[in-house]
Amino acid sequence: MKRLFLAALCMALAITPIHMTRAEEAVETTKETTSITDQAVALYDAEDYDNAVPLLQEAADQGDPVAQNKLGNCYISGWGVEQDYEEGLKWYHLAADQGYPNSLTNLGYCYYYGDGVQQDYEEAVKYFQLAADQGFAEAQDHLGLCYDYGYGVDQDYEKALKYYQLAADQGFVDAQYNLGSMYYHGLGVEQDYQKAMELYRLAADQGDALAINDIGWAYYKGEGVEQDYDLAVKYFKEAAQHENRYALFNLGMCYQDGTGVEKDIEKAAELYQRALDYGYEPTEEEKPRVEEVLGNTPLANP
């Protein structure tokens, strides 16, 4: 009799369906969504947006903030979909509502630049602050920029330094450069060319063209380093390879004057024109030297 009971119990267990709890279902859904997001992000990073977007959409619909943010990027930039600021902003907001710092920062950019919304620096600062409070370096840097120039807040060099420093401590290249500029110009701190050079070099090691150019300028002027025109030209040339308009102009001056290189007016003209084409705006003091080289060529400043 006992054997019959055990046999019946075994049969019952064999045919009884196994139901997952809601918690177990949620875990499985999360695993599935994570897998889809991972695939989507890999395609996104490979710039295969046509194949990334459907997967991002699937994961975003399930509430994944990483996918929502990247889907927002696609709509804002027109990657793999028709550009649609309203749709992009929608996905940024959904991710931001979950506290996702990348989306908070992206919303800050939209308001900062007026992309899809009316430009509003105060609203931009609000979003940068929310992301910066989570330690997100990119938001900290841009919040520092707002305090540096007084965009949406009262200009405050002390706060600018604070946020640049927080981001620079995380190795964020723009913050390293911006903090270096504060020390170079003595904004909110005692002017310190050597400290500026340390920060510029950190940024230059990450390929930042502005920092590379400014190192060249320091050698050109002999500020924080021993004046060395050869080294100045070396750094100007390196930054000019990134089509940096400041470096192109500075290198043009060197060729015009024969400083650190053999004098070459034709080369100077070429470099000046490239600098202008990339948006360089000569100062009143610089205009005569440019006109001398370019002759009647108009100083187009797009």
GROMACS .gro file of C-alpha atoms in nm:
model
  302
    1MET     CA    1   0.000   0.000   0.000
    2LYS     CA    2   0.283   0.233   0.086
    3ARG     CA    3   0.447   0.163  -0.250
    4LEU     CA    4   0.123   0.246  -0.434
    5PHE     CA    5   0.099   0.580  -0.251
    6LEU     CA    6   0.457   0.674  -0.339
    7ALA     CA    7   0.402   0.577  -0.701
    8ALA     CA    8   0.088   0.790  -0.720
    9LEU     CA    9   0.273   1.085  -0.561
   10CYS     CA   10   0.553   1.059  -0.814
   11MET     CA   11   0.306   1.055  -1.102
   12ALA     CA   12   0.129   1.361  -0.962
   13LEU     CA   13   0.457   1.553  -0.935
   14ALA     CA   14   0.549   1.455  -1.289
   15ILE     CA   15   0.233   1.599  -1.442
   16THR     CA   16   0.187   1.901  -1.212
   17PRO     CA   17   0.295   2.219  -1.400
   18ILE     CA   18   0.565   2.426  -1.230
   19HIS     CA   19   0.463   2.791  -1.186
   20MET     CA   20   0.728   3.062  -1.136
   21THR     CA   21   0.658   3.322  -0.874
   22ARG     CA   22   0.623   3.684  -0.986
   23ALA     CA   23   0.968   3.753  -0.849
   24GLU     CA   24   1.113   3.465  -1.053
   25GLU     CA   25   0.931   3.588  -1.366
   26ALA     CA   26   1.072   3.936  -1.308
   27VAL     CA   27   1.424   3.796  -1.280
   28GLU     CA   28   1.382   3.601  -1.604
   29THR     CA   29   1.242   3.908  -1.781
   30THR     CA   30   1.532   4.117  -1.654
   31LYS     CA   31   1.782   3.857  -1.779
   32GLU     CA   32   1.612   3.851  -2.118
   33THR     CA   33   1.603   4.230  -2.140
   34THR     CA   34   1.967   4.254  -2.034
   35SER     CA   35   2.064   4.009  -2.308
   36ILE     CA   36   1.872   4.208  -2.570
   37THR     CA   37   2.028   4.532  -2.445
   38ASP     CA   38   2.378   4.384  -2.458
   39GLN     CA   39   2.322   4.279  -2.820
   40ALA     CA   40   2.176   4.617  -2.906
   41VAL     CA   41   2.460   4.810  -2.741
   42ALA     CA   42   2.720   4.601  -2.926
   43LEU     CA   43   2.554   4.688  -3.258
   44TYR     CA   44   2.515   5.051  -3.152
   45ASP     CA   45   2.883   5.078  -3.056
   46ALA     CA   46   2.974   4.925  -3.394
   47GLU     CA   47   2.760   5.199  -3.554
   48ASP     CA   48   2.529   4.937  -3.703
   49TYR     CA   49   2.227   5.148  -3.619
   50ASP     CA   50   1.983   4.981  -3.860
   51ASN     CA   51   2.014   4.655  -3.671
   52ALA     CA   52   2.060   4.816  -3.329
   53VAL     CA   53   1.738   5.020  -3.331
   54PRO     CA   54   1.488   4.727  -3.334
   55LEU     CA   55   1.667   4.565  -3.039
   56LEU     CA   56   1.696   4.895  -2.855
   57GLN     CA   57   1.325   4.947  -2.910
   58GLU     CA   58   1.244   4.604  -2.769
   59ALA     CA   59   1.455   4.656  -2.458
   60ALA     CA   60   1.339   5.017  -2.417
   61ASP     CA   61   0.975   4.906  -2.428
   62GLN     CA   62   1.056   4.680  -2.133
   63GLY     CA   63   1.187   4.978  -1.937
   64ASP     CA   64   1.562   4.934  -1.970
   65PRO     CA   65   1.715   5.283  -1.917
   66VAL     CA   66   2.035   5.205  -2.108
   67ALA     CA   67   1.832   5.109  -2.414
   68GLN     CA   68   1.595   5.402  -2.368
   69ASN     CA   69   1.887   5.645  -2.358
   70LYS     CA   70   2.057   5.502  -2.666
   71LEU     CA   71   1.728   5.489  -2.852
   72GLY     CA   72   1.688   5.855  -2.764
   73ASN     CA   73   2.033   5.920  -2.909
   74CYS     CA   74   1.929   5.750  -3.233
   75TYR     CA   75   1.618   5.965  -3.272
   76ILE     CA   76   1.798   6.287  -3.177
   77SER     CA   77   2.080   6.217  -3.426
   78GLY     CA   78   1.885   6.032  -3.695
   79TRP     CA   79   2.085   5.711  -3.661
   80GLY     CA   80   1.896   5.416  -3.808
   81VAL     CA   81   1.571   5.614  -3.789
   82GLU     CA   82   1.435   5.940  -3.922
   83GLN     CA   83   1.548   6.224  -3.698
   84ASP     CA   84   1.274   6.303  -3.448
   85TYR     CA   85   1.357   6.528  -3.154
   86GLU     CA   86   1.020   6.474  -2.988
   87GLU     CA   87   1.063   6.098  -2.989
   88GLY     CA   88   1.423   6.128  -2.873
   89LEU     CA   89   1.326   6.351  -2.584
   90LYS     CA   90   1.051   6.107  -2.486
   91TRP     CA   91   1.302   5.826  -2.442
   92TYR     CA   92   1.548   6.049  -2.258
   93HIS     CA   93   1.273   6.146  -2.014
   94LEU     CA   94   1.172   5.784  -1.955
   95ALA     CA   95   1.530   5.691  -1.868
   96ALA     CA   96   1.585   6.011  -1.669
   97ASP     CA   97   1.273   5.936  -1.464
   98GLN     CA   98   1.462   5.628  -1.346
   99GLY     CA   99   1.755   5.849  -1.247
  100TYR     CA  100   1.979   5.733  -1.532
  101PRO     CA  101   2.264   5.989  -1.535
  102ASN     CA  102   2.344   5.960  -1.907
  103SER     CA  103   1.988   6.061  -1.996
  104LEU     CA  104   1.981   6.338  -1.738
  105THR     CA  105   2.296   6.473  -1.898
  106ASN     CA  106   2.155   6.436  -2.249
  107LEU     CA  107   1.845   6.629  -2.147
  108GLY     CA  108   2.081   6.893  -2.011
  109TYR     CA  109   2.251   6.912  -2.350
  110CYS     CA  110   1.916   6.946  -2.529
  111TYR     CA  111   1.824   7.246  -2.318
  112TYR     CA  112   2.179   7.386  -2.329
  113TYR     CA  113   2.193   7.382  -2.710
  114GLY     CA  114   1.820   7.415  -2.782
  115ASP     CA  115   1.794   7.079  -2.957
  116GLY     CA  116   1.425   6.992  -2.989
  117VAL     CA  117   1.335   7.237  -2.713
  118GLN     CA  118   1.366   7.608  -2.656
  119GLN     CA  119   1.715   7.687  -2.531
  120ASP     CA  120   1.702   7.720  -2.154
  121TYR     CA  121   2.027   7.729  -1.959
  122GLU     CA  122   1.852   7.716  -1.623
  123GLU     CA  123   1.673   7.396  -1.722
  124ALA     CA  124   2.002   7.258  -1.854
  125VAL     CA  125   2.171   7.328  -1.521
  126LYS     CA  126   1.890   7.145  -1.340
  127TYR     CA  127   1.956   6.825  -1.533
  128PHE     CA  128   2.335   6.857  -1.519
  129GLN     CA  129   2.308   6.899  -1.142
  130LEU     CA  130   2.096   6.585  -1.102
  131ALA     CA  131   2.349   6.378  -1.296
  132ALA     CA  132   2.650   6.547  -1.133
  133ASP     CA  133   2.512   6.462  -0.790
  134GLN     CA  134   2.542   6.097  -0.891
  135GLY     CA  135   2.911   6.149  -0.968
  136PHE     CA  136   2.866   6.144  -1.346
  137ALA     CA  137   3.183   6.307  -1.477
  138GLU     CA  138   3.043   6.442  -1.803
  139ALA     CA  139   2.764   6.624  -1.618
  140GLN     CA  140   3.009   6.755  -1.359
  141ASP     CA  141   3.226   6.899  -1.633
  142HIS     CA  142   2.937   7.071  -1.809
  143LEU     CA  143   2.799   7.200  -1.482
  144GLY     CA  144   3.145   7.346  -1.421
  145LEU     CA  145   3.125   7.509  -1.762
  146CYS     CA  146   2.792   7.670  -1.671
  147TYR     CA  147   2.940   7.815  -1.354
  148ASP     CA  148   3.256   7.915  -1.542
  149TYR     CA  149   3.067   8.128  -1.796
  150GLY     CA  150   2.750   8.206  -1.601
  151TYR     CA  151   2.510   8.003  -1.817
  152GLY     CA  152   2.185   7.954  -1.623
  153VAL     CA  153   2.356   8.040  -1.295
  154ASP     CA  154   2.551   8.329  -1.149
  155GLN     CA  155   2.912   8.309  -1.264
  156ASP     CA  156   3.108   8.139  -0.988
  157TYR     CA  157   3.467   8.036  -1.054
  158GLU     CA  158   3.490   7.855  -0.719
  159LYS     CA  159   3.203   7.623  -0.811
  160ALA     CA  160   3.339   7.585  -1.164
  161LEU     CA  161   3.670   7.469  -1.018
  162LYS     CA  162   3.491   7.230  -0.784
  163TYR     CA  163   3.301   7.051  -1.061
  164TYR     CA  164   3.591   7.054  -1.308
  165GLN     CA  165   3.808   6.898  -1.036
  166LEU     CA  166   3.552   6.628  -0.958
  167ALA     CA  167   3.531   6.530  -1.323
  168ALA     CA  168   3.907   6.562  -1.384
  169ASP     CA  169   3.971   6.329  -1.088
  170GLN     CA  170   3.777   6.066  -1.283
  171GLY     CA  171   3.999   6.121  -1.587
  172PHE     CA  172   3.738   6.308  -1.789
  173VAL     CA  173   3.943   6.472  -2.061
  174ASP     CA  174   3.735   6.787  -2.115
  175ALA     CA  175   3.747   6.863  -1.743
  176GLN     CA  176   4.123   6.815  -1.735
  177TYR     CA  177   4.154   7.073  -2.011
  178ASN     CA  178   3.901   7.314  -1.860
  179LEU     CA  179   4.063   7.294  -1.518
  180GLY     CA  180   4.401   7.355  -1.679
  181SER     CA  181   4.263   7.667  -1.845
  182MET     CA  182   4.145   7.797  -1.508
  183TYR     CA  183   4.497   7.764  -1.370
  184TYR     CA  184   4.652   7.903  -1.688
  185HIS     CA  185   4.442   8.219  -1.679
  186GLY     CA  186   4.420   8.245  -1.300
  187LEU     CA  187   4.041   8.223  -1.284
  188GLY     CA  188   3.926   8.152  -0.929
  189VAL     CA  189   4.276   8.041  -0.838
  190GLU     CA  190   4.622   8.189  -0.833
  191GLN     CA  191   4.769   8.174  -1.182
  192ASP     CA  192   4.988   7.866  -1.205
  193TYR     CA  193   5.136   7.782  -1.546
  194GLN     CA  194   5.303   7.465  -1.423
  195LYS     CA  195   4.979   7.329  -1.278
  196ALA     CA  196   4.806   7.419  -1.602
  197MET     CA  197   5.070   7.230  -1.799
  198GLU     CA  198   5.025   6.922  -1.581
  199LEU     CA  199   4.655   6.919  -1.657
  200TYR     CA  200   4.703   6.998  -2.025
  201ARG     CA  201   4.943   6.705  -2.053
  202LEU     CA  202   4.688   6.471  -1.893
  203ALA     CA  203   4.432   6.582  -2.150
  204ALA     CA  204   4.684   6.571  -2.434
  205ASP     CA  205   4.770   6.211  -2.343
  206GLN     CA  206   4.407   6.132  -2.423
  207GLY     CA  207   4.438   6.303  -2.761
  208ASP     CA  208   4.266   6.632  -2.676
  209ALA     CA  209   4.356   6.873  -2.956
  210LEU     CA  210   4.284   7.187  -2.754
  211ALA     CA  211   4.525   7.076  -2.484
  212ILE     CA  212   4.789   6.981  -2.740
  213ASN     CA  213   4.759   7.324  -2.900
  214ASP     CA  214   4.779   7.502  -2.565
  215ILE     CA  215   5.094   7.311  -2.472
  216GLY     CA  216   5.237   7.439  -2.799
  217TRP     CA  217   5.129   7.792  -2.708
  218ALA     CA  218   5.299   7.763  -2.370
  219TYR     CA  219   5.625   7.672  -2.544
  220TYR     CA  220   5.570   7.951  -2.798
  221LYS     CA  221   5.529   8.210  -2.520
  222GLY     CA  222   5.759   8.047  -2.263
  223GLU     CA  223   5.487   8.030  -2.000
  224GLY     CA  224   5.541   7.755  -1.743
  225VAL     CA  225   5.814   7.607  -1.960
  226GLU     CA  226   6.131   7.731  -2.121
  227GLN     CA  227   6.049   7.901  -2.451
  228ASP     CA  228   6.112   7.658  -2.736
  229TYR     CA  229   5.981   7.738  -3.084
  230ASP     CA  230   6.072   7.395  -3.219
  231LEU     CA  231   5.856   7.227  -2.955
  232ALA     CA  232   5.582   7.482  -3.012
  233VAL     CA  233   5.569   7.390  -3.380
  234LYS     CA  234   5.573   7.020  -3.293
  235TYR     CA  235   5.262   7.055  -3.078
  236PHE     CA  236   5.088   7.290  -3.321
  237LYS     CA  237   5.142   7.036  -3.599
  238GLU     CA  238   5.007   6.754  -3.384
  239ALA     CA  239   4.693   6.949  -3.295
  240ALA     CA  240   4.653   7.066  -3.655
  241GLN     CA  241   4.626   6.702  -3.761
  242HIS     CA  242   4.294   6.705  -3.570
  243GLU     CA  243   4.190   7.010  -3.776
  244ASN     CA  244   4.199   7.225  -3.464
  245ARG     CA  245   4.142   7.580  -3.588
  246TYR     CA  246   4.357   7.740  -3.320
  247ALA     CA  247   4.652   7.516  -3.399
  248LEU     CA  248   4.609   7.576  -3.772
  249PHE     CA  249   4.622   7.950  -3.713
  250ASN     CA  250   4.917   7.932  -3.474
  251LEU     CA  251   5.109   7.714  -3.716
  252GLY     CA  252   5.030   7.964  -3.991
  253MET     CA  253   5.189   8.239  -3.781
  254CYS     CA  254   5.501   8.027  -3.738
  255TYR     CA  255   5.534   7.978  -4.114
  256GLN     CA  256   5.462   8.345  -4.182
  257ASP     CA  257   5.731   8.459  -3.939
  258GLY     CA  258   5.975   8.172  -3.985
  259THR     CA  259   5.948   8.084  -3.616
  260GLY     CA  260   6.057   7.727  -3.545
  261VAL     CA  261   6.025   7.647  -3.917
  262GLU     CA  262   6.159   7.783  -4.243
  263LYS     CA  263   5.956   8.085  -4.354
  264ASP     CA  264   5.693   7.982  -4.608
  265ILE     CA  265   5.424   8.237  -4.698
  266GLU     CA  266   5.240   7.998  -4.925
  267LYS     CA  267   5.214   7.743  -4.643
  268ALA     CA  268   5.106   8.017  -4.402
  269ALA     CA  269   4.828   8.120  -4.642
  270GLU     CA  270   4.707   7.761  -4.669
  271LEU     CA  271   4.698   7.719  -4.292
  272TYR     CA  272   4.526   8.052  -4.231
  273GLN     CA  273   4.259   7.966  -4.485
  274ARG     CA  274   4.199   7.626  -4.327
  275ALA     CA  275   4.172   7.789  -3.986
  276LEU     CA  276   3.915   8.034  -4.120
  277ASP     CA  277   3.724   7.753  -4.290
  278TYR     CA  278   3.699   7.578  -3.953
  279GLY     CA  279   3.557   7.888  -3.790
  280TYR     CA  280   3.861   8.069  -3.651
  281GLU     CA  281   3.788   8.438  -3.598
  282PRO     CA  282   4.104   8.651  -3.600
  283THR     CA  283   4.130   8.925  -3.342
  284GLU     CA  284   4.168   9.286  -3.454
  285GLU     CA  285   4.541   9.253  -3.391
  286GLU     CA  286   4.562   8.936  -3.601
  287LYS     CA  287   4.361   9.056  -3.900
  288PRO     CA  288   4.642   9.265  -4.058
  289ARG     CA  289   4.884   8.970  -4.063
  290VAL     CA  290   4.620   8.745  -4.217
  291GLU     CA  291   4.528   9.003  -4.482
  292GLU     CA  292   4.897   9.049  -4.559
  293VAL     CA  293   4.925   8.680  -4.646
  294LEU     CA  294   4.587   8.617  -4.804
  295GLY     CA  295   4.583   8.945  -4.993
  296ASN     CA  296   4.235   9.030  -5.114
  297THR     CA  297   4.090   8.701  -4.994
  298PRO     CA  298   3.796   8.787  -4.767
  299LEU     CA  299   3.823   8.680  -4.407
  300ALA     CA  300   3.529   8.440  -4.410
  301ASN     CA  301   3.429   8.340  -4.059
  302PRO     CA  302   3.154   8.076  -4.091
   0.00000   0.00000   0.00000
